[in-house]
Structures are given as structure tokens and as C-alpha cells.
Coordinates of C-alpha atoms in Angstrom, one line a residue:
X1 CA -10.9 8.6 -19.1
X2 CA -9.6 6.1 -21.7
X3 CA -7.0 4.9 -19.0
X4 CA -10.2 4.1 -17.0
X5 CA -12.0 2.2 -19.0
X6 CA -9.4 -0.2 -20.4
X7 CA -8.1 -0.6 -16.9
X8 CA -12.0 -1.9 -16.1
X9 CA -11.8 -4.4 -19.1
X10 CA -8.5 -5.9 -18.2
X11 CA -9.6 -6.4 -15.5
X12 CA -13.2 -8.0 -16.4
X13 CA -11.3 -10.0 -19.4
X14 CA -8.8 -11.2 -17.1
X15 CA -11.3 -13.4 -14.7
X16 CA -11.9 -15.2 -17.8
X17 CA -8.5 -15.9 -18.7
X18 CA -5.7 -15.7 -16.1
X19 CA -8.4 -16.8 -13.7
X20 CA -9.5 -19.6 -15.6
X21 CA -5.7 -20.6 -15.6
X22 CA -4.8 -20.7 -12.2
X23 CA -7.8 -22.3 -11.9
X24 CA -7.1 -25.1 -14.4
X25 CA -3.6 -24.9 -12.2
X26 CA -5.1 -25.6 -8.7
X27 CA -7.5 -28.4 -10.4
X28 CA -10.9 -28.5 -8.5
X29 CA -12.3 -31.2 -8.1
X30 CA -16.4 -31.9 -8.6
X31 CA -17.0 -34.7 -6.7
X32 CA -15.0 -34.0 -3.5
X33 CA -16.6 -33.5 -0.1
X34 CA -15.9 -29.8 0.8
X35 CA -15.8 -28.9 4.7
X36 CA -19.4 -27.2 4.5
X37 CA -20.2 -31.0 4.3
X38 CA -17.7 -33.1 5.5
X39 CA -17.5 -30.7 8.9
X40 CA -21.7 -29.5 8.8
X41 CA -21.6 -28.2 12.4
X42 CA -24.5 -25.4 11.9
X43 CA -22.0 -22.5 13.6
X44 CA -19.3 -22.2 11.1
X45 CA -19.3 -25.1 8.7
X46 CA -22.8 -24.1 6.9
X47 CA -23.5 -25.1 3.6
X48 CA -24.5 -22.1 1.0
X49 CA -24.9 -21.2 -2.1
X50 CA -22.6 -20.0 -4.6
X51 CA -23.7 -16.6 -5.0
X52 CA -24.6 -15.9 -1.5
X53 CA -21.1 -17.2 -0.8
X54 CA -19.7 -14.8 -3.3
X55 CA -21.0 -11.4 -2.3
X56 CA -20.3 -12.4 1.2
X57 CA -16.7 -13.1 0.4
X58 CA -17.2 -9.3 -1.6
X59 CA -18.9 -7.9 1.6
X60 CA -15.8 -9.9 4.0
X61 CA -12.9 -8.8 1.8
X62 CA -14.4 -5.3 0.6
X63 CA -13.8 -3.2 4.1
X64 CA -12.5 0.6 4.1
X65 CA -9.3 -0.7 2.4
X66 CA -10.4 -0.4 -1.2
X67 CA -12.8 3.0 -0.8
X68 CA -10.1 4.9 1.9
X69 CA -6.8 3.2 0.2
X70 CA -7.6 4.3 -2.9
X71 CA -8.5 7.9 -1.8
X72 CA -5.4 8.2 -0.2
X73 CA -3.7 6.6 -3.4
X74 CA -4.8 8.9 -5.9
X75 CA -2.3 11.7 -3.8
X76 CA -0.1 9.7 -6.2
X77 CA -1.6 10.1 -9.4
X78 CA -2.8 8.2 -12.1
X79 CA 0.0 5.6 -11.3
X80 CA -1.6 4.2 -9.1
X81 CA -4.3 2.6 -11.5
X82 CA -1.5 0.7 -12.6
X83 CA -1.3 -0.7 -9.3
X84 CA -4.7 -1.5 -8.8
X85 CA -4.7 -3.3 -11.7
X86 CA -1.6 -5.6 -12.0
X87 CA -2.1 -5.7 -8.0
X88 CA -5.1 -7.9 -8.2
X89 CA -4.4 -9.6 -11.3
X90 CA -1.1 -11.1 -10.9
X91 CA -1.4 -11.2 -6.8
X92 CA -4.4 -10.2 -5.4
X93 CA -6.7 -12.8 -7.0
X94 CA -4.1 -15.3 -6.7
X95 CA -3.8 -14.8 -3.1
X96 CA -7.2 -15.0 -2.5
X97 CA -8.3 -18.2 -5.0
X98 CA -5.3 -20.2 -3.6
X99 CA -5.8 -19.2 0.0
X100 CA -9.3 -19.8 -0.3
X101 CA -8.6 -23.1 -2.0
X102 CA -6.2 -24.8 0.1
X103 CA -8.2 -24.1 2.9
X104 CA -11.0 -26.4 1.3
X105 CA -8.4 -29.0 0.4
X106 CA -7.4 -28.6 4.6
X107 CA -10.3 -28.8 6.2
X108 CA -11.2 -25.0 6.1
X109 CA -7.9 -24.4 8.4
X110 CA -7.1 -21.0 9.1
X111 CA -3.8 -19.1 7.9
X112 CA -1.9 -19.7 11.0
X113 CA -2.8 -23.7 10.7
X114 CA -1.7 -23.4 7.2
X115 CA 1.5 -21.8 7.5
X116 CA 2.2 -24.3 10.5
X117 CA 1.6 -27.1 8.2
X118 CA 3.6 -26.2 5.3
X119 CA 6.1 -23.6 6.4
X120 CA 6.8 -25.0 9.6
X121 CA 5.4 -25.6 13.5
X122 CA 6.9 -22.1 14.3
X123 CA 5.5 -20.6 11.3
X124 CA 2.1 -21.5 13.2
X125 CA 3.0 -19.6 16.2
X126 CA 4.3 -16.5 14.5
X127 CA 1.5 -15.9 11.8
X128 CA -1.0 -17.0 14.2
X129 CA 0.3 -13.3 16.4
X130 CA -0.1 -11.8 13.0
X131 CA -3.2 -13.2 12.1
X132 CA -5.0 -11.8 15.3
X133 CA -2.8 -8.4 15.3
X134 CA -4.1 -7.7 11.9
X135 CA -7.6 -8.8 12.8
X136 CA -7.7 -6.6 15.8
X137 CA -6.6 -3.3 14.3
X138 CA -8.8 -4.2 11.0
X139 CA -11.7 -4.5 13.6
X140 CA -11.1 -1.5 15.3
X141 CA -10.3 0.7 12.1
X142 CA -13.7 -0.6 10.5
X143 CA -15.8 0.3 13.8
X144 CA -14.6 3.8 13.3
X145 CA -14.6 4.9 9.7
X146 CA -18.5 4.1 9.5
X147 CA -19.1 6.0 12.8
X148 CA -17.3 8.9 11.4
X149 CA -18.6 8.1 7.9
X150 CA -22.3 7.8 10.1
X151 CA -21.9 11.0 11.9
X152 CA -21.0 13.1 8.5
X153 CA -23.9 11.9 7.1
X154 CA -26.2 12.3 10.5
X155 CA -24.8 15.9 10.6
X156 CA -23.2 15.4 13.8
X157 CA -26.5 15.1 15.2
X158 CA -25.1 11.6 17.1
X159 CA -22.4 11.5 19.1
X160 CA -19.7 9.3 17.4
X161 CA -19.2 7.4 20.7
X162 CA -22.4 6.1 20.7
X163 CA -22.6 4.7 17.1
X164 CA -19.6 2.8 18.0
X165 CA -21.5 1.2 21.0
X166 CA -24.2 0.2 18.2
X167 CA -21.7 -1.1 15.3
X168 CA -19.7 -3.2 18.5
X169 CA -22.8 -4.8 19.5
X170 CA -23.5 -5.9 16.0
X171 CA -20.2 -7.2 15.5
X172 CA -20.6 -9.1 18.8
X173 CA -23.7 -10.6 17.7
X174 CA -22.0 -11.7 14.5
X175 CA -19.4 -12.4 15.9
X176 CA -21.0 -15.4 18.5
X177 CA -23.8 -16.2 16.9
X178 CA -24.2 -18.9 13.6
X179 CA -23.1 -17.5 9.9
X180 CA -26.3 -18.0 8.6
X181 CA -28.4 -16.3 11.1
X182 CA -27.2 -12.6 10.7
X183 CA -24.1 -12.3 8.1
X184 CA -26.1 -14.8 5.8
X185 CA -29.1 -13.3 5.9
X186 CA -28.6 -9.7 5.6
X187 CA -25.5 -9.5 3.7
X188 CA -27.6 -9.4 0.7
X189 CA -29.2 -6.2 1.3
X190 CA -25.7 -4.7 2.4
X191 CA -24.6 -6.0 -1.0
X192 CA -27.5 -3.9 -3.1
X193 CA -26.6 -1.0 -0.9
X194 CA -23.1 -1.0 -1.6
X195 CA -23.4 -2.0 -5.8
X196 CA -26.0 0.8 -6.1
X197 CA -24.0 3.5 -4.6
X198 CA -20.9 2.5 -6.0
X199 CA -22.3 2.0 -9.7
X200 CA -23.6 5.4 -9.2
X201 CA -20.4 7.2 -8.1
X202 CA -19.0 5.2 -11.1
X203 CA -21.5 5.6 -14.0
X204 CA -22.1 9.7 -12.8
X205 CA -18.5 10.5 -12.9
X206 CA -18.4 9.0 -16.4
X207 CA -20.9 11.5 -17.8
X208 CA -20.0 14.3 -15.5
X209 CA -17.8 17.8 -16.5
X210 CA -14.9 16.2 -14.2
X211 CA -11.7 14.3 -16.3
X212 CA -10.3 11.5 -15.2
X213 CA -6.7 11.7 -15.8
X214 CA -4.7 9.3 -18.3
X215 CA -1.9 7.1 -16.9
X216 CA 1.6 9.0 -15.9
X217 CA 4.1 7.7 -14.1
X218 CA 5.0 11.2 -11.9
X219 CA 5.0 10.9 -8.2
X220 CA 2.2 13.6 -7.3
X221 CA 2.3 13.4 -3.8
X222 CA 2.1 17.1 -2.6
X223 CA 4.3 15.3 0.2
X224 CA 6.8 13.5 -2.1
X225 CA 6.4 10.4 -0.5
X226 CA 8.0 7.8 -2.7
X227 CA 6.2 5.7 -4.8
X228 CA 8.4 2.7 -4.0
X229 CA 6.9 1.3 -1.5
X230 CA 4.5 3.4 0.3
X231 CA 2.3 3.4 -2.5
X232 CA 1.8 -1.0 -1.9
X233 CA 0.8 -0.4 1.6
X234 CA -1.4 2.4 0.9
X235 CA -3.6 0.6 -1.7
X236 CA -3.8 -2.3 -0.2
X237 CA -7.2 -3.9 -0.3
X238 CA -8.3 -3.2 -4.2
X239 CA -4.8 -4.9 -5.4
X240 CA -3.5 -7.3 -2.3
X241 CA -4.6 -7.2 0.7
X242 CA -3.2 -10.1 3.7
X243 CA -6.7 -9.2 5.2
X244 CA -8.2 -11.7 2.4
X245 CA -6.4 -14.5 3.9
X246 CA -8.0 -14.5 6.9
X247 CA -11.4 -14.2 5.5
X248 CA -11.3 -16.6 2.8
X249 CA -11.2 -19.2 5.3
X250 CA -14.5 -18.6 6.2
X251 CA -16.3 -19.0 3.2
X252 CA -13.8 -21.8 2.4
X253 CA -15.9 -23.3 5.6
X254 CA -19.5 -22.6 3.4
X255 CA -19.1 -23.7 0.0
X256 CA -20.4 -26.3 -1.4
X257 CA -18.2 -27.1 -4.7
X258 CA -14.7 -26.8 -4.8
X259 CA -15.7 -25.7 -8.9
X260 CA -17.0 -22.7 -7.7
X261 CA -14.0 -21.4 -5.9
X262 CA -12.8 -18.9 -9.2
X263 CA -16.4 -17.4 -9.1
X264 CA -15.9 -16.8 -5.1
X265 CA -12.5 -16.0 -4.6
X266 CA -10.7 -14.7 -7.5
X267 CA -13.8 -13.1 -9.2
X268 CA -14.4 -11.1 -5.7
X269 CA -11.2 -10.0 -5.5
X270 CA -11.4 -8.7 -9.3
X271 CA -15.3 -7.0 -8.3
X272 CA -13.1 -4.9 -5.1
X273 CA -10.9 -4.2 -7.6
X274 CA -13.1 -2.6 -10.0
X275 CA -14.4 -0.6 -7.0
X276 CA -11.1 0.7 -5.8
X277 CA -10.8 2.2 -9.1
X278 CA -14.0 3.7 -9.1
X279 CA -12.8 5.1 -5.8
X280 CA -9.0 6.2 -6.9
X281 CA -11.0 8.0 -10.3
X282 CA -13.5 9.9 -8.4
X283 CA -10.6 11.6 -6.0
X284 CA -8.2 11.7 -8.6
X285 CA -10.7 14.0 -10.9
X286 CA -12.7 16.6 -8.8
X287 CA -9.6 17.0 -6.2
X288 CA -6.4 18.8 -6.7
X289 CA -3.5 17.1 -4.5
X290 CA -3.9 19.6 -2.5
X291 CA -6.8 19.8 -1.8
X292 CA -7.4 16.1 -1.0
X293 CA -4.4 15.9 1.1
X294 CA -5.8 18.9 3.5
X295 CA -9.8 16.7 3.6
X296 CA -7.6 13.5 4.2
X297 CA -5.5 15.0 6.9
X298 CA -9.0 17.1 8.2
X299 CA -9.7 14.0 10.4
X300 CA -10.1 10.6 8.0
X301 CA -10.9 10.1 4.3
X302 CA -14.6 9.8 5.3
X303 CA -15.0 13.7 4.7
X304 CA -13.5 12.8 0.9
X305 CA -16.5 10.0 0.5
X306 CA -19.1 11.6 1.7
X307 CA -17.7 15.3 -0.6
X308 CA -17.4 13.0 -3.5
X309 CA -20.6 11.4 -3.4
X310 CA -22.9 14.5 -2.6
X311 CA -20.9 16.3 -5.5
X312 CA -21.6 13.5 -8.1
X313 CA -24.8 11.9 -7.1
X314 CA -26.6 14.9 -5.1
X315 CA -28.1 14.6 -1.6
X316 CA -30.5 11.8 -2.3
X317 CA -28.0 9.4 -4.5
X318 CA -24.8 10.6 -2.5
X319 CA -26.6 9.7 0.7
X320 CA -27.2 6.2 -0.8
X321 CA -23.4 6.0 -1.9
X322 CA -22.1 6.6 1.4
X323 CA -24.3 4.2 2.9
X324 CA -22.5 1.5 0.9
X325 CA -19.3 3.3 1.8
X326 CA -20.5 2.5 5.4
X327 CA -21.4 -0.7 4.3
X328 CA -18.0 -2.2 3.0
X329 CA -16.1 -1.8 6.6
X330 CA -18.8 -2.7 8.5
X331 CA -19.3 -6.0 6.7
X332 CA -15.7 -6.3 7.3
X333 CA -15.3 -5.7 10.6
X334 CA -18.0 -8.0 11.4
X335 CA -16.1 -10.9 9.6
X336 CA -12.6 -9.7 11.1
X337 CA -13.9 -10.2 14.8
X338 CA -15.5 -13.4 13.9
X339 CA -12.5 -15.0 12.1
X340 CA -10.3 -14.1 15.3
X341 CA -12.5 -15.5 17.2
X342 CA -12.2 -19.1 14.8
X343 CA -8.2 -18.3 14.8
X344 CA -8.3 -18.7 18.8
X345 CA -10.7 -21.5 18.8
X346 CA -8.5 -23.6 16.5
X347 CA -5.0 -22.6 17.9
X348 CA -6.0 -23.7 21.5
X349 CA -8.5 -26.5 19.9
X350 CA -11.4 -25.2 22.2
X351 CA -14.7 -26.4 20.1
X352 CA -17.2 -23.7 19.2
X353 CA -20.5 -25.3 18.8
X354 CA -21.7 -24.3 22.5
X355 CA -22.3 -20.2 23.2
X356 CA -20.7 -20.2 26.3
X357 CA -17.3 -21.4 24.6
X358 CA -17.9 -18.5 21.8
X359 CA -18.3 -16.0 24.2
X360 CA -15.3 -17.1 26.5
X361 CA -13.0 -16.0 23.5
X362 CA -15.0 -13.2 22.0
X363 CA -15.6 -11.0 25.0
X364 CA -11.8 -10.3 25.5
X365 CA -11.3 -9.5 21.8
X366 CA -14.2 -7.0 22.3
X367 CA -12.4 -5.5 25.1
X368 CA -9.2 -5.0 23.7
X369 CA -10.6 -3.4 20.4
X370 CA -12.5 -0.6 22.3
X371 CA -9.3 0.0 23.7
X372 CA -7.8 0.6 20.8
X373 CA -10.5 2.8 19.1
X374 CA -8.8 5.6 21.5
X375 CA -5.6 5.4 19.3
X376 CA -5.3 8.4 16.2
X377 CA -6.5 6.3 13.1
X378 CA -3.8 7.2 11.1
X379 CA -1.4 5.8 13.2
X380 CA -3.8 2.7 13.4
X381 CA -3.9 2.5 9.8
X382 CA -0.1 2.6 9.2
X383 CA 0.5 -0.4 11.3
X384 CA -2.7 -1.9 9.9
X385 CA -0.9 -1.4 6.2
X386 CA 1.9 -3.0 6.9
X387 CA 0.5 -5.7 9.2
X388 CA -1.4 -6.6 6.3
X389 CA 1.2 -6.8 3.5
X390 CA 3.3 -9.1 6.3
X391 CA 0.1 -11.6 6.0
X392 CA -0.1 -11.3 2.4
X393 CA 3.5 -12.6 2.1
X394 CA 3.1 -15.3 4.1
X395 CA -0.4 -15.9 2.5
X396 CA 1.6 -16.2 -0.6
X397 CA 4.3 -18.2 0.4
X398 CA 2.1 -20.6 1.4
X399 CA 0.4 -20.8 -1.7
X400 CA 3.7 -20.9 -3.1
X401 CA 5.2 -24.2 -1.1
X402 CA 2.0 -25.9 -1.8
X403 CA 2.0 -25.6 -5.5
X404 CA 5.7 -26.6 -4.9
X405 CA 5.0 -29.8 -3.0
X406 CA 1.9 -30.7 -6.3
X407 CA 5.0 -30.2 -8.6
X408 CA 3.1 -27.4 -10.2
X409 CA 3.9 -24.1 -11.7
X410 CA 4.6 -22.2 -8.0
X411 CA 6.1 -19.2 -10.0
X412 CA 2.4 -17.5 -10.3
X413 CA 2.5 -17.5 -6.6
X414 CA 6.4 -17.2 -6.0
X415 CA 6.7 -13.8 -8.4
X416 CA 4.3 -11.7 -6.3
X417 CA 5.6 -13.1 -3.0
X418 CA 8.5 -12.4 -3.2
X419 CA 7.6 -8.3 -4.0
X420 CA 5.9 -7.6 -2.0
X421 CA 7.9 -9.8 0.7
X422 CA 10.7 -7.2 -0.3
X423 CA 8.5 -4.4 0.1
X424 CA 7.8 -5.5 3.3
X425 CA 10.9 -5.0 4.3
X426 CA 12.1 -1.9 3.1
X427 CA 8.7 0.3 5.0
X428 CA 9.3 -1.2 7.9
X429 CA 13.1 -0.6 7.4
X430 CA 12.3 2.9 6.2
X431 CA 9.3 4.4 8.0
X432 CA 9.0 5.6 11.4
X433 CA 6.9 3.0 12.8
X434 CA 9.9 0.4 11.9
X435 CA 13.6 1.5 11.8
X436 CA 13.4 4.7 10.4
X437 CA 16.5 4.2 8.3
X438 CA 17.5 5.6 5.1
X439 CA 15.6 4.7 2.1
X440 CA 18.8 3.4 -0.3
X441 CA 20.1 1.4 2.5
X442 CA 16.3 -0.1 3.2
X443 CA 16.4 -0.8 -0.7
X444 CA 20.0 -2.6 -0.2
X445 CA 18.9 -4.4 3.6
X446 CA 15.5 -5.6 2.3
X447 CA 17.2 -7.0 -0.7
X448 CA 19.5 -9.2 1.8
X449 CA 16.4 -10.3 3.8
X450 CA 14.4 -11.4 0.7
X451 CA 16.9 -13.4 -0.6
X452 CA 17.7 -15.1 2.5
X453 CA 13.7 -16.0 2.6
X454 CA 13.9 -17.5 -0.7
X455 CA 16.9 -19.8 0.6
X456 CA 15.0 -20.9 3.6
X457 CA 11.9 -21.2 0.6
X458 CA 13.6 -23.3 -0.7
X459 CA 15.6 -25.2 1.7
X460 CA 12.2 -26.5 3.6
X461 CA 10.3 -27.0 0.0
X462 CA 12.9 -29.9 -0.8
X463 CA 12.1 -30.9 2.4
X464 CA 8.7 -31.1 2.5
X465 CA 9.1 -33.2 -1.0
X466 CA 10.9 -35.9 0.1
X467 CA 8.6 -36.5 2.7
X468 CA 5.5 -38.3 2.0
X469 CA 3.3 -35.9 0.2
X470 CA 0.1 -37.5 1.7
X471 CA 1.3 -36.2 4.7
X472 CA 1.7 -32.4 3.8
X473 CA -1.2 -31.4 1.3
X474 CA -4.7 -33.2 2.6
X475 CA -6.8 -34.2 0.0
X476 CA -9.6 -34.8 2.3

């Protein structure tokens, strides 16, 4: 338990501090026009306020990732607390403050806009495939963990098919229609669902005859699957997630002070945190490894939720806390279609303020996702992992060559890029989705690659710094 606990006040202190320095870094400025104003066009560029902004950032960034991650992450053992908590810290908070930040400072551009402008025109073309790769499996993943989450809970009384056709036509409608009409204005009750439930999982567990166990560094997979790296694509949202950069974009389009960007984007990321602990604890101390791996491998880690929560909280509180289990990827998956959607719009410059233009893209996307809901979910969710640690990368390079190009300190960005860049190479050198080479010589091949993307790092940073810096970073 004591593990636990200081891990939550690290990770409370640290908002105050190493947020409040990369804030200071980044240097917001009060009086600048953000795009919610500058670009007020009642879809997508809607001023709101702070806290609204926040938990919908929560809501956006929050999906299955740090509930089912961390479930799966606790096969490891208490080391993965350890993750969780330096994750978001040192990378996951960064990510998402600068990403949400130079977003602002660019017009509430979308990844693929922003790794055109400072990585390179065919960086646009490449993340952009990314970007809506990663969108459409994180779509499709978060339409059916709350069905199956929905039909637990319903007792298999409705068929999971048909609450799939009910969460895709709410994702359609938030999908076309403006931000403040539906995700606005019922994100807050979403918001109490999921606090409530989650508090409760958190706060019972605390007082109940289960122990949460104290920090080791043994691999207790009952599979033996090594640490290094499956463990950084398994937790992913909860410590780093590339999903956060394509969502931060969105409410980079709604708020209304750059000042308020810490609060929104770094002290979100530090909330999922919290609750991916919660999470990683509650498996972790009433499951054996075991155990947990034969409920995970039963179908999807929704059996583990809804076992955990009835067991802590009873029927009436464990119902509520897998409501707000349902909650997190639905509010996810709402966002993911809907920044897709944006991604399209802005690659092929086709404006969105008329339906009929909305529609034209969102329909196919629609399509191809309930395609794809026929796929096994784990195999979904291993390209999903390591689709999303690709984006995170790139997130963070970006970050990286613009802190470069301000002549500021780019080594709070550089340090966790370049992990989890290397990381990124040796699964998909390693696992069976990729290469399925040995894991020393993935160690020894992704150490090659990584390198050679710090050259070209650096080779098109003194590039871009010659060049007139007006012309690279917007200050508009």
C-alpha cells in the first residue's frame, strides 16, 4: 500500500512543480488571441471554459487505455507503477502540454500539419496515415469494450451487436455535429459518472482485506513476456499515450487562454494517471497472475472491471464503477472519430462549417470502422499499442524540434523521445505483428535506427534555424 500512496503524491506534487516548469519553459502568453477566438467558426473553433475544457480533455484522452492497460499491466507486477508514474511525469504530461500548446501557437493544426511544418513536407504525409490508422483502430476498439463492458453488466440480456449500432450512432452524431451541442454538454455528467466510480474502486480497496503489493522489480508475467518493451506498449494511456496528440488538438481549438494550458493538458494527463493506478492496484491485489491472465484471455479485460468492481463496491456501487469504465472509451471514441474526421478535412483543405461537407468525410470512416469491429480485439489492440507509441514519438519529436528552433531547453522533450522512439523499434522488430526477430538482435537493430533518427534530428533542426524563425513557429 505504501508504494501506492506515495506513487499518488508524486504524482499530485509533481503538477505543481515539474509542470509549472515546462510551463514556465513553453511561456504562455495572456494576452494572445487563441484559435477558439481568432478562428470562432461555431463547429470546431468554440470558445469554452477552462474547466469544461479540462475534463473534456480527461473524458478525450481517458479511453479504455488507462482502465484495460493497466489491467493487463499489473500481469507484470508492482513494476509497473513505476511506469505509470515516471511515464506521465517525465513524458506523458509533456507530450500532451506541448502538443496541446503548439497547436494554439499554430492555429489549432493537427499532428500531421505539425509534423509537416517542422519535421518536414513528407513528415505530413506519413503521420497524417498514422494519425488516421491510429484513430480508426482507437475508434473501433472503444465501440467494443463498452458493448462488451454493456452486455456484462445487462447480463447478456442485449445482444452485443446491437449496442454497437447504438454507441456508432452516437459517435456519428458527435462526430458531424458542433462540439458544444453534444460532447460539451454532456461530458459533464459522463465526467461525475466516471470520478464517482473510480474514487470508489480507489478509496474501497484502500480500506478493504485485499494488499496492494509494494514496488519489486520481478517480471511476474505467468507468460514471461519481457519487461523491456512490451510493458511501454501495454500501459500506454495512463503514462504516454500518441492517442493524446490527436486529441489535444481539439481542445487546443476551444480554449480560451493560452495560461490555462498546464491546468488542461498536463494536469489531465496526471488525473488519467492517477486512475491507471487505481486500475493497475485493484488487479494487482485481489488477482493472482493467474488468475487474471485466464479473465483477460476469457474474452477482454472487461470481465476483470466489472469482477473488480462488484467485489469492492457491491452490486449497487460496482454497477456505478463500471458505468464510468464504460464511460472513459466511449468518450474516447467519440472524440477519435471526430478528430479524424478534422485530420481529413485539413489534409485535403475541405472546410467544415456546412453538414453536407462533414458528412462526405465521416460516413466512409463509419464504414470502415464497422468493418473492423469483426477483427479479434486483441489482435486490434496490439497494433493499436504500437500504432500509438509510433505517434507518441513523433508527437515528441515535434515538441522536441520546436523547443529546438525557440533555443530552449528541447532535452525535456528529446530524453523521452528518443525511448520510447527506441522502443518502438525493437516490438515491432521483435513481435509477431512486425519482424518477428530475435529479441538481442531487436535491442542491437533498434539501437542503429534510433541513432540514425537523432542524426536526421538534428541534421533538419540546424536547418530549420537558419531559416527565418518567423517562418517555422507561428506566433499568431
Amino acid at each position: 500500500m505504501f508504494t501506492f500512496l506515495i506513487s499518488i503524491v508524486i504524482l499530485v506534487v509533481a503538477y505543481f512543480t515539474y509542470g509549472k516548469f515546462i510551463e514556465k519553459l513553453f511561456d504562455p502568453i495572456e494576452a494572445r488571441k487563441t484559435p477558439a477566438h481568432a478562428n470562432a467558426d461555431g463547429v470546431d473553433f468554440v470558445p469554452m471554459n477552462k474547466h469544461k475544457n479540462a475534463l473534456i480533455q480527461l473524458l478525450n484522452i481517458a479511453g479504455t487505455g488507462p482502465i484495460f492497460g493497466p489491467i493487463m499491466g499489473a500481469l507484470y507486477g508492482p513494476v509497473a507503477f513505476l511506469w505509470i508514474v515516471i511515464g506521465s511525469i517525465f513524458a506523458g504530461a509533456v507530450h500532451d502540454y506541448l502538443t496541446g500548446m503548439i497547436s494554439i501557437r499554430n492555429k489549432g493544426a493537427h499532428i500531421p500539419e505539425l509534423a509537416g511544418k517542422f519535421l518536414g513536407a513528407a513528415s505530413r504525409h506519413i503521420v497524417n496515415v498514422f494519425a488516421l490508422l491510429l484513430l480508426l483502430l482507437v475508434g473501433t476498439v472503444f465501440v467494443t469494450t463498452p458493448a462488451s463492458l454493456l452486455s456484462i453488466l445487462l447480463d447478456g440480456k442485449v445482444a452485443v451487436g446491437i449496442i454497437i449500432v447504438i454507441i456508432f450512432i452516437y459517435y456519428f452524431l458527435s462526430t458531424i455535429l458542433p462540439i458544444d451541442k453534444i460532447i460539451g454538454r454532456f461530458y459533464p455528467y459522463f465526467g461525475a459518472v466516471l470520478l464517482v466510480g473510480t474514487l470508489g474502486v480507489g478509496i474501497a480497496l484502500l480500506f478493504s482485506e485485499y494488499k496492494i503489493p509494494e514496488l519489486n522489480f520481478t517480471n511476474m508475467h505467468p507468460g514471461d513476456l519481457p519487461i523491456f518493451p512490451i510493458l511501454f506498449f501495454t500501459i500506454t494511456c495512463g503514462a504516454l499515450s500518441g492517442f493524446h496528440a490527436t486529441q489535444s488538438p481539439i481542445i487546443s481549438r476551444t480554449v480560451e487562454k493560452e495560461s490555462q494550458g498546464r491546468y488542461i493538458f498536463y494536469g489531465m494527463m496526471i488525473a488519467e494517471a492517477i486512475i491507471a493506478m487505481i486500475w493497475a492496484a485493484a488487479a494487482m491485489s485481489i488477482f493472482d497472475g493467474q488468475t487474471l491472465s485466464g479473465l483477460i484471455n476469457s474474452g477482454t479485460p472487461s470481465a476483470v472491471v466489472n469482477e473488480v468492481s462488484m467485489t469492492l463496491l457491491g452490486a449497487v456501487g460496482g454497477t456505478i464503477a463500471v458505468l464510468g469504465a464504460i464511460v472513459l472509451p466511449i468518450t474516447s471514441g467519440d472524440t477519435a472519430f471526430r478528430a479524424a474526421r478534422s485530420i481529413i478535412a485539413d489534409y485535403i483543405k475541405v472546410d467544415q462549417t456546412k453538414m453536407v461537407k462533414r458528412l462526405a468525410i465521416a460516413i466512409p470512416l463509419f464504414i470502415i470502422s464497422a468493418v473492423l469491429t469483426q477483427i479479434d480485439f486483441n489482435l486490434l489492440w496490439r497494433y493499436f499499442s504500437w500504432a500509438n507509441q509510433a505517434t507518441a514519438a513523433i508527437a515528441l519529436w515535434i515538441a522536441t524540434m520546436y523547443l529546438y528552433i525557440q533555443a530552449k531547453n528541447y532535452l525535456v522533450s528529446m530524453a523521452p523521445a528518443i525511448f520510447i522512439t527506441y522502443m518502438v523499434f525493437v516490438y515491432i522488430l521483435n513481435q509477431k505483428i512486425g519482424f518477428n526477430l530475435d529479441l538481442n538482435l531487436s535491442f542491437a537493430v533498434g539501437l542503429v535506427l534510433t541513432a540514425i533518427i537523432i542524426v536526421m534530428f538534428y541534421s533538419k533542426a540546424r536547418k530549420n534555424r537558419k531559416e527565418d524563425v518567423q517562418t517555422v513557429v507561428t506566433v499568431e
